[in-house]
mmCIF file of N, CA and C in Angstrom:
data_model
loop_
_atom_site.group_PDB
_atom_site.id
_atom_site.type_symbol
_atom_site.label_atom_id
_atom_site.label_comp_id
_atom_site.label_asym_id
_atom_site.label_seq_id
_atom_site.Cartn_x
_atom_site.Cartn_y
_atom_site.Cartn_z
ATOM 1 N N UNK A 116 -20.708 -83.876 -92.484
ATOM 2 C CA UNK A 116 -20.610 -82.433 -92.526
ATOM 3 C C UNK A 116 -21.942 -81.842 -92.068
ATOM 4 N N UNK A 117 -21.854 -80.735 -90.956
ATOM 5 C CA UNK A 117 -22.932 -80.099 -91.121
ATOM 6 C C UNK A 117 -24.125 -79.256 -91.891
ATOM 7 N N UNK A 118 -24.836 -79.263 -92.014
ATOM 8 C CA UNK A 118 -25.282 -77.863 -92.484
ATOM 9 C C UNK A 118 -25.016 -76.360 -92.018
ATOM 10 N N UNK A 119 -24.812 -75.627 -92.962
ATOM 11 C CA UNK A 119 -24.330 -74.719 -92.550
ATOM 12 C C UNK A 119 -24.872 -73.659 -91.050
ATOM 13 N N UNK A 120 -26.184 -73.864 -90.871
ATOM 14 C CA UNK A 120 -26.537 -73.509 -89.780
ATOM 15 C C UNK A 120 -26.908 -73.752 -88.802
ATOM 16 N N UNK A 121 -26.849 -75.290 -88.755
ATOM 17 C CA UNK A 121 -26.031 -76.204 -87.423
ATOM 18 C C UNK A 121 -24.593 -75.629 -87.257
ATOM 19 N N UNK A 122 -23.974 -75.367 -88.195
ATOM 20 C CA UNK A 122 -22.725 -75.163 -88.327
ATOM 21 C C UNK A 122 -22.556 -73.651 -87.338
ATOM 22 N N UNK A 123 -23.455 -72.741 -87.715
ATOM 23 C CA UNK A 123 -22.854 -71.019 -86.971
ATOM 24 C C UNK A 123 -23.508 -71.636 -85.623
ATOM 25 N N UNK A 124 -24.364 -72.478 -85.499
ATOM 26 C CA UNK A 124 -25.496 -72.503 -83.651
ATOM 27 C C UNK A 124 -23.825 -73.136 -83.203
ATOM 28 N N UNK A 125 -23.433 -74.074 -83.598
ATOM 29 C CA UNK A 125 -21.715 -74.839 -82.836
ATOM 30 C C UNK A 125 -21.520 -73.585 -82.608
ATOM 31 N N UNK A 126 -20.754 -73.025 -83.458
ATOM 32 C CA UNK A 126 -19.677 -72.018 -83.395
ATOM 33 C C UNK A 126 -20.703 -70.836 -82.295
ATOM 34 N N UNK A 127 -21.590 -70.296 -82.831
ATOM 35 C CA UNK A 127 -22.021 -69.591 -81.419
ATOM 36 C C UNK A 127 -21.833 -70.373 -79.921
ATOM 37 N N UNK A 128 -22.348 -71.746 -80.130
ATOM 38 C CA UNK A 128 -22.631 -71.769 -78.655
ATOM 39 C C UNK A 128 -20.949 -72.121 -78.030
ATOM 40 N N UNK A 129 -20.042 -72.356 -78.970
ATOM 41 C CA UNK A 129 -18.805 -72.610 -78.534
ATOM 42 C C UNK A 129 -18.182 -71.775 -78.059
ATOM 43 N N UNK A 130 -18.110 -70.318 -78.378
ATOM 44 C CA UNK A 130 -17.755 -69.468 -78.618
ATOM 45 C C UNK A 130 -18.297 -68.807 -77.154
ATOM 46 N N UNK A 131 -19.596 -68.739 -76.833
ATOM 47 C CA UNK A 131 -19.981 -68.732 -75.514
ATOM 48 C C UNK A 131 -19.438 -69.278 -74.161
ATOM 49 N N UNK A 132 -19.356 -70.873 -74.370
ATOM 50 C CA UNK A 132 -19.026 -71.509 -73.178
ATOM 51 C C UNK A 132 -17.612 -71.456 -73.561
ATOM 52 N N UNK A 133 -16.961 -70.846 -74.528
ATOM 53 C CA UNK A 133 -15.412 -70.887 -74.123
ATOM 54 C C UNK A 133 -14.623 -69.578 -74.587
ATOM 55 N N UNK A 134 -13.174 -69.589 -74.338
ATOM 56 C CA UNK A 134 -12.778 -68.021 -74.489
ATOM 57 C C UNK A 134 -12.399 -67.461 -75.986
ATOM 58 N N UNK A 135 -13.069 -67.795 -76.162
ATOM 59 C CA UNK A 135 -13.107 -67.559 -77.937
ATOM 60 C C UNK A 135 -14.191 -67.006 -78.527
ATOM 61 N N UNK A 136 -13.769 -65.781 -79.943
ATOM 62 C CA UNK A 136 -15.076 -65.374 -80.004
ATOM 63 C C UNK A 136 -15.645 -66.241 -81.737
ATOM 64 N N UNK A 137 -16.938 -65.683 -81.662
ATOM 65 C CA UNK A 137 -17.452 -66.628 -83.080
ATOM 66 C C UNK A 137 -16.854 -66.126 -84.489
ATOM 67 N N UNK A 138 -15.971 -64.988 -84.559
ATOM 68 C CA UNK A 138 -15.339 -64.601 -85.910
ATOM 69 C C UNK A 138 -13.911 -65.834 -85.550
ATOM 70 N N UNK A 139 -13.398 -65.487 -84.571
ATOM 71 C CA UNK A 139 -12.114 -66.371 -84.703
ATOM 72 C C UNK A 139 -12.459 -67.808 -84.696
ATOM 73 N N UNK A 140 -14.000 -68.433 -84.414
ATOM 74 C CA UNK A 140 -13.962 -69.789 -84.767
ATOM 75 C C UNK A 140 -14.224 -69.814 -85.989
ATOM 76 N N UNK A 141 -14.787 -68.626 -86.671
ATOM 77 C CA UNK A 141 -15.359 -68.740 -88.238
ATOM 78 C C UNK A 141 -13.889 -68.626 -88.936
ATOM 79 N N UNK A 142 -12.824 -67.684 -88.681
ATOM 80 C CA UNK A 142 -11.745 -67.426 -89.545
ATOM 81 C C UNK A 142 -10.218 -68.896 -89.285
ATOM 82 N N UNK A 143 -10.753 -69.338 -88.276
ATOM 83 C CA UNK A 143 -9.870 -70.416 -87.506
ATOM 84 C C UNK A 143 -10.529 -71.865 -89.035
ATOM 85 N N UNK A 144 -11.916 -72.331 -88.579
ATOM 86 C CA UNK A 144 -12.919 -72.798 -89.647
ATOM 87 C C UNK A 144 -12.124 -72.830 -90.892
ATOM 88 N N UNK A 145 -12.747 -71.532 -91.642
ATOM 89 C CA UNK A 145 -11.857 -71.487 -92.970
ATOM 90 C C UNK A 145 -10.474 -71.567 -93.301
ATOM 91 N N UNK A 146 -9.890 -71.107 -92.603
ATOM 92 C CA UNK A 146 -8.145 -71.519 -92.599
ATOM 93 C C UNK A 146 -7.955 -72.706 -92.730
ATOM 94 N N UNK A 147 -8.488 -73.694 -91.852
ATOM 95 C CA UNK A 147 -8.276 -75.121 -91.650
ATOM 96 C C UNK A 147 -8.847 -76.176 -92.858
ATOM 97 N N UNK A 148 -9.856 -75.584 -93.498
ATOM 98 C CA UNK A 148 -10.718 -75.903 -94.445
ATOM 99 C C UNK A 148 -10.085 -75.884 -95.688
ATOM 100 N N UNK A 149 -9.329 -74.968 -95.904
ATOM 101 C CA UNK A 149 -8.719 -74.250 -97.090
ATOM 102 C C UNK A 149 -7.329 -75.440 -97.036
ATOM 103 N N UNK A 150 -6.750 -75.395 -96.221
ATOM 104 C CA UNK A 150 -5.130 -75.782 -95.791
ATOM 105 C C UNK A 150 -5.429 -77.762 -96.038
ATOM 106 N N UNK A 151 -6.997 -77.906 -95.938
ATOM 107 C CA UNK A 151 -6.950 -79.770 -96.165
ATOM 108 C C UNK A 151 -7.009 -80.267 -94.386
ATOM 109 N N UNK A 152 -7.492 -79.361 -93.605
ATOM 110 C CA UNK A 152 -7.509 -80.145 -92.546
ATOM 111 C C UNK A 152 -8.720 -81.528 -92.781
ATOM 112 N N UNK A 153 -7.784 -82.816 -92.511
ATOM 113 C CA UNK A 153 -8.624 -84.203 -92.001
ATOM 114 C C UNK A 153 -9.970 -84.113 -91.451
ATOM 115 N N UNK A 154 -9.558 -83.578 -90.433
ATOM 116 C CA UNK A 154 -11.363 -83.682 -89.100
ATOM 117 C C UNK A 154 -12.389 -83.023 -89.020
ATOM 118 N N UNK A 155 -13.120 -82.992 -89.249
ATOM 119 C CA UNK A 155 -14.596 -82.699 -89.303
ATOM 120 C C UNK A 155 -14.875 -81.318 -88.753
ATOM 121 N N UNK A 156 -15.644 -80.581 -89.265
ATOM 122 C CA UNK A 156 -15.901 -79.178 -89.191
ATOM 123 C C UNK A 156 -16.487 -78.860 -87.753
ATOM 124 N N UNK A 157 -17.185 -79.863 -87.339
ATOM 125 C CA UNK A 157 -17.646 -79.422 -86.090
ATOM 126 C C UNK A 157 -16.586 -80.060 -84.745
ATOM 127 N N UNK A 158 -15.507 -81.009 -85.105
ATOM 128 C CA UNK A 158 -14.348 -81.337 -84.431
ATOM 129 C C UNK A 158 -13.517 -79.960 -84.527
ATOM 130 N N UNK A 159 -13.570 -79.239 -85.555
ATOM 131 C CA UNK A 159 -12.194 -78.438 -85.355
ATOM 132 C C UNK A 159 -12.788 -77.170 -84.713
ATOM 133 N N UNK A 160 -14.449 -76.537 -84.798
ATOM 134 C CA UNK A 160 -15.248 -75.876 -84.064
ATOM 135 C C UNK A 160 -14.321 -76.086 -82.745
ATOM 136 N N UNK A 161 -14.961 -77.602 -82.161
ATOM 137 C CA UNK A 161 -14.767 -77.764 -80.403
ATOM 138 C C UNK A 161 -13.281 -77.544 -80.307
ATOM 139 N N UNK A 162 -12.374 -77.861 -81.179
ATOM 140 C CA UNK A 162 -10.659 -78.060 -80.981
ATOM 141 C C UNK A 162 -10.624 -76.187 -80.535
ATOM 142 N N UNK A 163 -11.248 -75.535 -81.525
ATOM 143 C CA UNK A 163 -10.844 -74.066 -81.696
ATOM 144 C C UNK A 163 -11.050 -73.770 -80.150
ATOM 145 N N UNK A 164 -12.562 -73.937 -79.608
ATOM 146 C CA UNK A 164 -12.814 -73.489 -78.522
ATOM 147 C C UNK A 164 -11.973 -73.838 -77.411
ATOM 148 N N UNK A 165 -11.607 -75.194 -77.449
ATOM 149 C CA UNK A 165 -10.903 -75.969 -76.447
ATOM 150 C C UNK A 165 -9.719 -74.996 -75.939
ATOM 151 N N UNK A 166 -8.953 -74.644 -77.277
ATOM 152 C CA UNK A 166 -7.682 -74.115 -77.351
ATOM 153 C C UNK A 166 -7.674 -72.711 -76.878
ATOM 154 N N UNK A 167 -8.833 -72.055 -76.824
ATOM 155 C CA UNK A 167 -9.188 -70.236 -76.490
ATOM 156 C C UNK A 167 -9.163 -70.480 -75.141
ATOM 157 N N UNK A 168 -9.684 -71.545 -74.624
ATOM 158 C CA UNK A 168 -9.398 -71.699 -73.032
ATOM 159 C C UNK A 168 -8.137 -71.888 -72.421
ATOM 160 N N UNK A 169 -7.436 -72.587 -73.181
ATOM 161 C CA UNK A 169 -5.869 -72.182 -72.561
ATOM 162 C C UNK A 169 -5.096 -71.047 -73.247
ATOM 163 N N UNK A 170 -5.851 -69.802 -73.493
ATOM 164 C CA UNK A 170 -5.220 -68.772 -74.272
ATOM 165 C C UNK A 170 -4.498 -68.900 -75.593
ATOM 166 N N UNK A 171 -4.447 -70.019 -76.568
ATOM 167 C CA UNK A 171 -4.074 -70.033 -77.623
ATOM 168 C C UNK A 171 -5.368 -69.778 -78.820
ATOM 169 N N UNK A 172 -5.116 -68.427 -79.428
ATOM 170 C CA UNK A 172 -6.505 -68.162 -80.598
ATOM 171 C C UNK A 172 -5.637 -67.900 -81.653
ATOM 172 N N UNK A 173 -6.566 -67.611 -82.424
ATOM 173 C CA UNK A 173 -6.119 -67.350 -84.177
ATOM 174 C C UNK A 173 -5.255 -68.412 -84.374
ATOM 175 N N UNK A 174 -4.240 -67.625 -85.081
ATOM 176 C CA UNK A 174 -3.429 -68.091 -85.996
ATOM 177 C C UNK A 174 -2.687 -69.325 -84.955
ATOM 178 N N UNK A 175 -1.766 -69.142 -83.766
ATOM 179 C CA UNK A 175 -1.656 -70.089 -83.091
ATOM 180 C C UNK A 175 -2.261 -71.383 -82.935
ATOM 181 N N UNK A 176 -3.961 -71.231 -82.245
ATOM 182 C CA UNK A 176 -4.728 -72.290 -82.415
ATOM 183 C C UNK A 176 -4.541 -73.148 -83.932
ATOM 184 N N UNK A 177 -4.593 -72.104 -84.606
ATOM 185 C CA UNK A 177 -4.819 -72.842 -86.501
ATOM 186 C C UNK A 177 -3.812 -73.600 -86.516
ATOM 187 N N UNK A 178 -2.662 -73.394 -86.363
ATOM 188 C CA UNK A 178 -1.177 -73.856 -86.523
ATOM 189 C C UNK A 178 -1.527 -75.334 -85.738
ATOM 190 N N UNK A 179 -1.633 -75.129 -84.497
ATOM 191 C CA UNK A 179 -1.985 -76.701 -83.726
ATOM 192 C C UNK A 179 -2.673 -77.586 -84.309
ATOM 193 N N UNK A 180 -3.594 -77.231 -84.210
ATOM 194 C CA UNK A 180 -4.804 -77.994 -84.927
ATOM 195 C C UNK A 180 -4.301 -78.747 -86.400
ATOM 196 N N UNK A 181 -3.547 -77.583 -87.371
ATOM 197 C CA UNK A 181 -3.372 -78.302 -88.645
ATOM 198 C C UNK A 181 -2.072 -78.932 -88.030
ATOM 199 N N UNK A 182 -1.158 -78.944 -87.784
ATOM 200 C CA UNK A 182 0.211 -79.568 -87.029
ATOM 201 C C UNK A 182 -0.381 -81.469 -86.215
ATOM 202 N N UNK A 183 -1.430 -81.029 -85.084
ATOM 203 C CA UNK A 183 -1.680 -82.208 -84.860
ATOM 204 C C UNK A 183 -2.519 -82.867 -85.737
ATOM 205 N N UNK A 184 -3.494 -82.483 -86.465
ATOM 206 C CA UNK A 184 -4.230 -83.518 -87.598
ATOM 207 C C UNK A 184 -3.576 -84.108 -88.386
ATOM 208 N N UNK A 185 -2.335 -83.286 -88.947
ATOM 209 C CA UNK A 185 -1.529 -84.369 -89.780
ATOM 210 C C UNK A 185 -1.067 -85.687 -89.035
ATOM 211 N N UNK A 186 -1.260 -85.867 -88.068
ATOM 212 C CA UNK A 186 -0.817 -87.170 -87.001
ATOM 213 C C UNK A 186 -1.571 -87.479 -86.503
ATOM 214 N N UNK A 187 -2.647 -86.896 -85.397
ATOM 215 C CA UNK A 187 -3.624 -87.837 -85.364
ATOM 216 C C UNK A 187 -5.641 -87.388 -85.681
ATOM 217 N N UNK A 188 -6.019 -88.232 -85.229
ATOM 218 C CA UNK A 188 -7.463 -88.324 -85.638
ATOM 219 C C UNK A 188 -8.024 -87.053 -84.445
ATOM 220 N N UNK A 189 -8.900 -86.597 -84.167
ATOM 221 C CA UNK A 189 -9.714 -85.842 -83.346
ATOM 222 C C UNK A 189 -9.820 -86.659 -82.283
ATOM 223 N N UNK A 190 -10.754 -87.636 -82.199
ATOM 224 C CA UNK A 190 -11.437 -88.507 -81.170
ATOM 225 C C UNK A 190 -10.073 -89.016 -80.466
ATOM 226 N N UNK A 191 -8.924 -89.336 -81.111
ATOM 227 C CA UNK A 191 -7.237 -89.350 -80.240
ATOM 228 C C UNK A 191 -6.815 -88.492 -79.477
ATOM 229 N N UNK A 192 -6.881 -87.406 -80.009
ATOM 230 C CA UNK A 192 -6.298 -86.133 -78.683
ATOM 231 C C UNK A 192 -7.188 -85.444 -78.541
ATOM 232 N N UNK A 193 -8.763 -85.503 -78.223
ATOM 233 C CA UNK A 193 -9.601 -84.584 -77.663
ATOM 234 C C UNK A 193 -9.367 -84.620 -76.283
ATOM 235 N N UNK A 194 -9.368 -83.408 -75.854
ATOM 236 C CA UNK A 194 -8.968 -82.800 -74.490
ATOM 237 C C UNK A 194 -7.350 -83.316 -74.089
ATOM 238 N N UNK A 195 -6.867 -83.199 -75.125
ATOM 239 C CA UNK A 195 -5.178 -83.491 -74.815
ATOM 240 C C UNK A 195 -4.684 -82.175 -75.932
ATOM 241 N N UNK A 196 -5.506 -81.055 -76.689
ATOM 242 C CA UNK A 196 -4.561 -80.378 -77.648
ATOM 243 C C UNK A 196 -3.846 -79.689 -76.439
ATOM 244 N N UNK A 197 -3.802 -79.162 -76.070
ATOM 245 C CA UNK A 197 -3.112 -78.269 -75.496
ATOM 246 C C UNK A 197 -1.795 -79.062 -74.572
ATOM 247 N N UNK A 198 -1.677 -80.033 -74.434
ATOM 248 C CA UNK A 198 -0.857 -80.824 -74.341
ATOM 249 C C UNK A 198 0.751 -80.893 -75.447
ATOM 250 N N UNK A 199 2.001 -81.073 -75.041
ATOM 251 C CA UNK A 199 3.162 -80.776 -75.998
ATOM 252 C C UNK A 199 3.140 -81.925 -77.135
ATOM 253 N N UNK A 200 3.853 -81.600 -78.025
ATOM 254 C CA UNK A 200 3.385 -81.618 -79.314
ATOM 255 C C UNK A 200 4.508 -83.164 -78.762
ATOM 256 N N UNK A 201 5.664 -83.239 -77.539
ATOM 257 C CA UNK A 201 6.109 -84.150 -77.661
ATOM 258 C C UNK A 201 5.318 -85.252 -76.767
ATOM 259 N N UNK A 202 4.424 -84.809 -75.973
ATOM 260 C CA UNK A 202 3.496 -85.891 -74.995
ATOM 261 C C UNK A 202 2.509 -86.290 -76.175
ATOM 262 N N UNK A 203 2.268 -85.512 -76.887
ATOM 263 C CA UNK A 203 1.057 -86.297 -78.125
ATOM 264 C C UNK A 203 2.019 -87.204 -79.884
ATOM 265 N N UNK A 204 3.210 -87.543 -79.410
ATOM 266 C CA UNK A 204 3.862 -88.245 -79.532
ATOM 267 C C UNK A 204 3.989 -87.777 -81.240
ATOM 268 N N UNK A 205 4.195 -86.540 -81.404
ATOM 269 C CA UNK A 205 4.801 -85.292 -82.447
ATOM 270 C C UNK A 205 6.118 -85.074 -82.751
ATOM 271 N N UNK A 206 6.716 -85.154 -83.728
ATOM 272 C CA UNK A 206 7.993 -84.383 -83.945
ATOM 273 C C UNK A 206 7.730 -82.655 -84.362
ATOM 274 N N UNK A 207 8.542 -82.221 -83.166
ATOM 275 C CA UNK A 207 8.167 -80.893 -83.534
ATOM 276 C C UNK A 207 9.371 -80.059 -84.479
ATOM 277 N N UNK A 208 10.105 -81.047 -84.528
ATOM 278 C CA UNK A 208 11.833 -80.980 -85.257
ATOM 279 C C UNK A 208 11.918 -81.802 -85.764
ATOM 280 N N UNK A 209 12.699 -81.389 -87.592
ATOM 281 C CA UNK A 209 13.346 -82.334 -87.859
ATOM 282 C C UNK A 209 14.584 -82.903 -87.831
ATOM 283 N N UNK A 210 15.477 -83.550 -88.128
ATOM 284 C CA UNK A 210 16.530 -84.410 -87.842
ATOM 285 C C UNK A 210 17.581 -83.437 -87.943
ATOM 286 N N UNK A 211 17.376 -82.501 -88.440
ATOM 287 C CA UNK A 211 18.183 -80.881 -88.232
ATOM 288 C C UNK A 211 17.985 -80.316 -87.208
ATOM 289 N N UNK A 212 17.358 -80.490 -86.472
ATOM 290 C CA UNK A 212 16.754 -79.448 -85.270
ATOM 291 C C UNK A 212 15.532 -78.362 -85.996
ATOM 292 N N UNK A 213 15.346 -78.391 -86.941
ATOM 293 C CA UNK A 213 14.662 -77.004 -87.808
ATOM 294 C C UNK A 213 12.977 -77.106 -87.161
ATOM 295 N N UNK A 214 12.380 -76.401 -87.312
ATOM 296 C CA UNK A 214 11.228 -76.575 -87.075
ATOM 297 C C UNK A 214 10.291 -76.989 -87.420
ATOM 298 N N UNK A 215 9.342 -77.913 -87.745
ATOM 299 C CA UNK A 215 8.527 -78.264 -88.532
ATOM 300 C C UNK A 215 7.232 -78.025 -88.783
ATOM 301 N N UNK A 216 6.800 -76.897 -90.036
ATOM 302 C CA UNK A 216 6.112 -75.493 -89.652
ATOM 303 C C UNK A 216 4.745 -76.496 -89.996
ATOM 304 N N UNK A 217 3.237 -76.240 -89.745
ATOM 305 C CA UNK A 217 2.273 -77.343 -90.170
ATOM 306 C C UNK A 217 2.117 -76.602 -91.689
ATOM 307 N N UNK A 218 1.510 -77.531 -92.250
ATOM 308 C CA UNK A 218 1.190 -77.302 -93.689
ATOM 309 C C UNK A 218 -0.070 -76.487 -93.962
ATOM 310 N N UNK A 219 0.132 -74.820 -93.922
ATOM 311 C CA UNK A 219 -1.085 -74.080 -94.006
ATOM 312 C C UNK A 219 -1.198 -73.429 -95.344
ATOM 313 N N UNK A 220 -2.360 -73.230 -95.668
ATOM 314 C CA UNK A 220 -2.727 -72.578 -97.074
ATOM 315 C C UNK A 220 -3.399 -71.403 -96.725
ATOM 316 N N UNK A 221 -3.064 -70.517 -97.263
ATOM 317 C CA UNK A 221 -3.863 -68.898 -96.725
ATOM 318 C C UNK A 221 -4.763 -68.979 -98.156
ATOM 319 N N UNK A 222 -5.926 -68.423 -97.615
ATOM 320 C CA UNK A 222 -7.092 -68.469 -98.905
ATOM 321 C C UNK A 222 -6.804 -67.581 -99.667
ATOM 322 N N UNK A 223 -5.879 -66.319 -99.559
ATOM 323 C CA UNK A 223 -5.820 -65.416 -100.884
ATOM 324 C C UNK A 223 -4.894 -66.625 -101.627
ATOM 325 N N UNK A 224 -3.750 -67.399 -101.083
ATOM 326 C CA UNK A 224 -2.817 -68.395 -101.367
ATOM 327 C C UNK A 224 -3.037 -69.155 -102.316
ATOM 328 N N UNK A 225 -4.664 -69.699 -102.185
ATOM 329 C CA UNK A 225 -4.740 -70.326 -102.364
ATOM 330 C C UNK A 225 -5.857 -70.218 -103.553
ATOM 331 N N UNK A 226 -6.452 -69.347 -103.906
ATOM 332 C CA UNK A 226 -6.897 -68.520 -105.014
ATOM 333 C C UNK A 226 -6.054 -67.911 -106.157
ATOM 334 N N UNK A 227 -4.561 -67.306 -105.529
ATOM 335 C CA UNK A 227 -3.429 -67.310 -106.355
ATOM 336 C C UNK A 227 -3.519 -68.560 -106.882
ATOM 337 N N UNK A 228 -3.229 -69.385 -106.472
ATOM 338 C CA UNK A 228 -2.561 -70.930 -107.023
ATOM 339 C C UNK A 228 -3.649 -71.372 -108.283
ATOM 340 N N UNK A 229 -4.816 -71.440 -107.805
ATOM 341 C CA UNK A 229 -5.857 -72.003 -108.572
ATOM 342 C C UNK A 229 -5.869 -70.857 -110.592
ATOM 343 N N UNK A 230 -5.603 -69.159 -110.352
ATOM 344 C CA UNK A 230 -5.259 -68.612 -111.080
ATOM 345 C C UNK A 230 -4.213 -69.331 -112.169
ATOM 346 N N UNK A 231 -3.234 -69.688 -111.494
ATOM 347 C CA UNK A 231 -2.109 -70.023 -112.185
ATOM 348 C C UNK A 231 -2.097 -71.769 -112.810
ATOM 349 N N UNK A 232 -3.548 -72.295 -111.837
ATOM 350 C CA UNK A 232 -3.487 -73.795 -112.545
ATOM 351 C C UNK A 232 -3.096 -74.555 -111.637
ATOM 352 N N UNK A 233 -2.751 -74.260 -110.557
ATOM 353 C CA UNK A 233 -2.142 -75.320 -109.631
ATOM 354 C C UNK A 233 -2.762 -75.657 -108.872
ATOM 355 N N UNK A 234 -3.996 -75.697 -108.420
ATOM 356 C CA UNK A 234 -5.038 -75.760 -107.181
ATOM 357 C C UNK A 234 -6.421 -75.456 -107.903
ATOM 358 N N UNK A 235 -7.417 -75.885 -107.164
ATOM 359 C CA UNK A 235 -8.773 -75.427 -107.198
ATOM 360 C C UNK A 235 -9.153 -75.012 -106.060
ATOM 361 N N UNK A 236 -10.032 -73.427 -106.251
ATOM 362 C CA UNK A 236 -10.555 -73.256 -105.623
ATOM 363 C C UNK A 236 -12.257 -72.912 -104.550
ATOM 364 N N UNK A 237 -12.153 -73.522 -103.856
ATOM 365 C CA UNK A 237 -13.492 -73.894 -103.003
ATOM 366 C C UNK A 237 -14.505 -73.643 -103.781
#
């Protein structure tokens, strides 16, 4: 894990060389953080940026990112996210046809939960 201000210089300089700005890598960041994403804070930094370059930000990007980590590692599909969820060898359906939404936690969500006993929060 970084320190936190290694952590904003990534996200600035990412945010620079790609089409993304540094609040949506910071709010992209915490979403992913909150929800149990696997890969490393400064992996999901570069994923965020990666993804602003083929026009997918916010909430979209977030969705990918937590969708493909549940399957694979970072260092596996770097420079392949933007690639279909069926070439990165994904079920994007289940055996219903239904959709298979990624497993996200919204931080008010997830502050509720911890209230009630069911979660801790950060």
């Amino acid at each position: 894990m970084l320190p936190d201000e290694d952590l904003r210089l990534l996200a600035y300089n990412i945010a620079i060389k790609h089409n993304i700005t540094t609040a949506m890598v910071h709010k992209g960041l915490c979403q992913l953080r909150v929800s149990g994403c696997p890969w490393q804070d400064a992996d999901i930094v570069e994923a965020l940026g990666y993804l602003g370059d083929y026009g997918l930000h916010n909430l979209l990007a977030v969705e990918r990112i937590a969708r493909i980590s549940e399957v694979h590692p970072y260092s596996r599909v770097k420079g392949l996210l933007h690639h279909s969820y069926e070439s990165l060898w994904i079920n994007e359906r289940d055996e219903n046809g239904e959709f298979i939404a990624p497993k996200l936690l919204w931080k008010e969500n997830f502050y509720n939960r911890n209230e009630r006993g069911e979660g801790h929060a950060p």
